[in-house]
XYZ file of C-alpha atoms in Angstrom:
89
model
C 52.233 90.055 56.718
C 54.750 92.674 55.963
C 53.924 94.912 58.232
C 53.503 91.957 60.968
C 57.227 91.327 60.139
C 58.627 94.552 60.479
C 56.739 95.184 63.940
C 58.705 91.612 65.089
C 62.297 93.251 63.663
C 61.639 96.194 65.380
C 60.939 94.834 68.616
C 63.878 92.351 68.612
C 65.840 95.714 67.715
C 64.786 97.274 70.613
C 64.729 94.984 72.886
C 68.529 94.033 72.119
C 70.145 97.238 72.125
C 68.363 97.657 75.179
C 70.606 95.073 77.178
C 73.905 96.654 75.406
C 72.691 100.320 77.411
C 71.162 98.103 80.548
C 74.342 99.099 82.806
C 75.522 102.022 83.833
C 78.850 103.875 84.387
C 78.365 103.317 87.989
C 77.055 100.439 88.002
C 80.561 98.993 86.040
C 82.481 100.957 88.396
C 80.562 99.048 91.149
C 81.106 96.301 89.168
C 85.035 96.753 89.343
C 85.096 97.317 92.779
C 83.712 94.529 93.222
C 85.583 92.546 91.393
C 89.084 94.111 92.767
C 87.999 93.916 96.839
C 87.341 89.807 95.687
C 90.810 89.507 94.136
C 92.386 91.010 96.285
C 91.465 89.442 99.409
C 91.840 86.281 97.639
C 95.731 87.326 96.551
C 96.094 88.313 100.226
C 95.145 84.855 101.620
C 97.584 83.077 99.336
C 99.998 85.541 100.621
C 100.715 88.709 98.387
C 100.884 91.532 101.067
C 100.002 94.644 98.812
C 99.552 93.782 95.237
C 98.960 96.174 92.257
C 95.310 95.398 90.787
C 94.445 96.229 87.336
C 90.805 95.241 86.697
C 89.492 94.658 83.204
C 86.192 97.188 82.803
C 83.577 94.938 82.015
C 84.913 91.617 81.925
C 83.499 88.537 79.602
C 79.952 88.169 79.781
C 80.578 85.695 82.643
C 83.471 86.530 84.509
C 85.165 89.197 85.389
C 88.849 89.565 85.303
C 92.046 91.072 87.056
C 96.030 90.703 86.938
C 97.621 91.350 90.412
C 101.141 92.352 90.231
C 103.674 92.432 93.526
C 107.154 92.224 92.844
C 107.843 89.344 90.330
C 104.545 87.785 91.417
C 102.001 88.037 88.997
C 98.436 86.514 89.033
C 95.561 86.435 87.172
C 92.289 86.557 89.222
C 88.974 85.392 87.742
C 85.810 86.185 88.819
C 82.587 84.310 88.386
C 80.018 86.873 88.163
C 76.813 84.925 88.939
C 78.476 83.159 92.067
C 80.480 85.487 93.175
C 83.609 83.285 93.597
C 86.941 83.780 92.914
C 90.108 81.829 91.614
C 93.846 82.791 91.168
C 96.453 81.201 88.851
């Protein structure tokens, strides 16, 4: 039974730090690009003409996020990672 147990931990180990290593550093940098060509054609439809985009790096598990910055106007861009869509404040 012992033995049983410890096989189950050690799975459940593996198999979640696994998912922590699943992406790679190109694959968040694809991730941001992504995630910054969205925003910012979003930003440009409501109007900003060239707006400064920080992206966060990896986002929440859901969404991922950016601030756009032109001038004094600022928005914050949100972007829903399993659809794909996009919304400003």
């Amino acid at each position: 039974m012992l033995l049983r147990l410890s096989l189950i931990a050690a799975a459940a180990t593996a198999a979640l730090s696994g998912s922590a290593l699943a992406s790679s550093p190109d694959a968040w940098a694809d991730f941001r690009t992504e995630v910054r060509g969205a925003c910012l054609a979003a930003a440009r439809a409501q109007g900003m003409r060239n707006p400064e985009v920080v992206t966060h790096p990896f986002g929440s598990p859901s969404y991922g996020i950016a601030v756009l910055r032109e001038g004094d106007d600022k928005r914050i861009c949100v972007f829903n990672k399993a659809t794909k869509a996009v919304e400003l404040t």
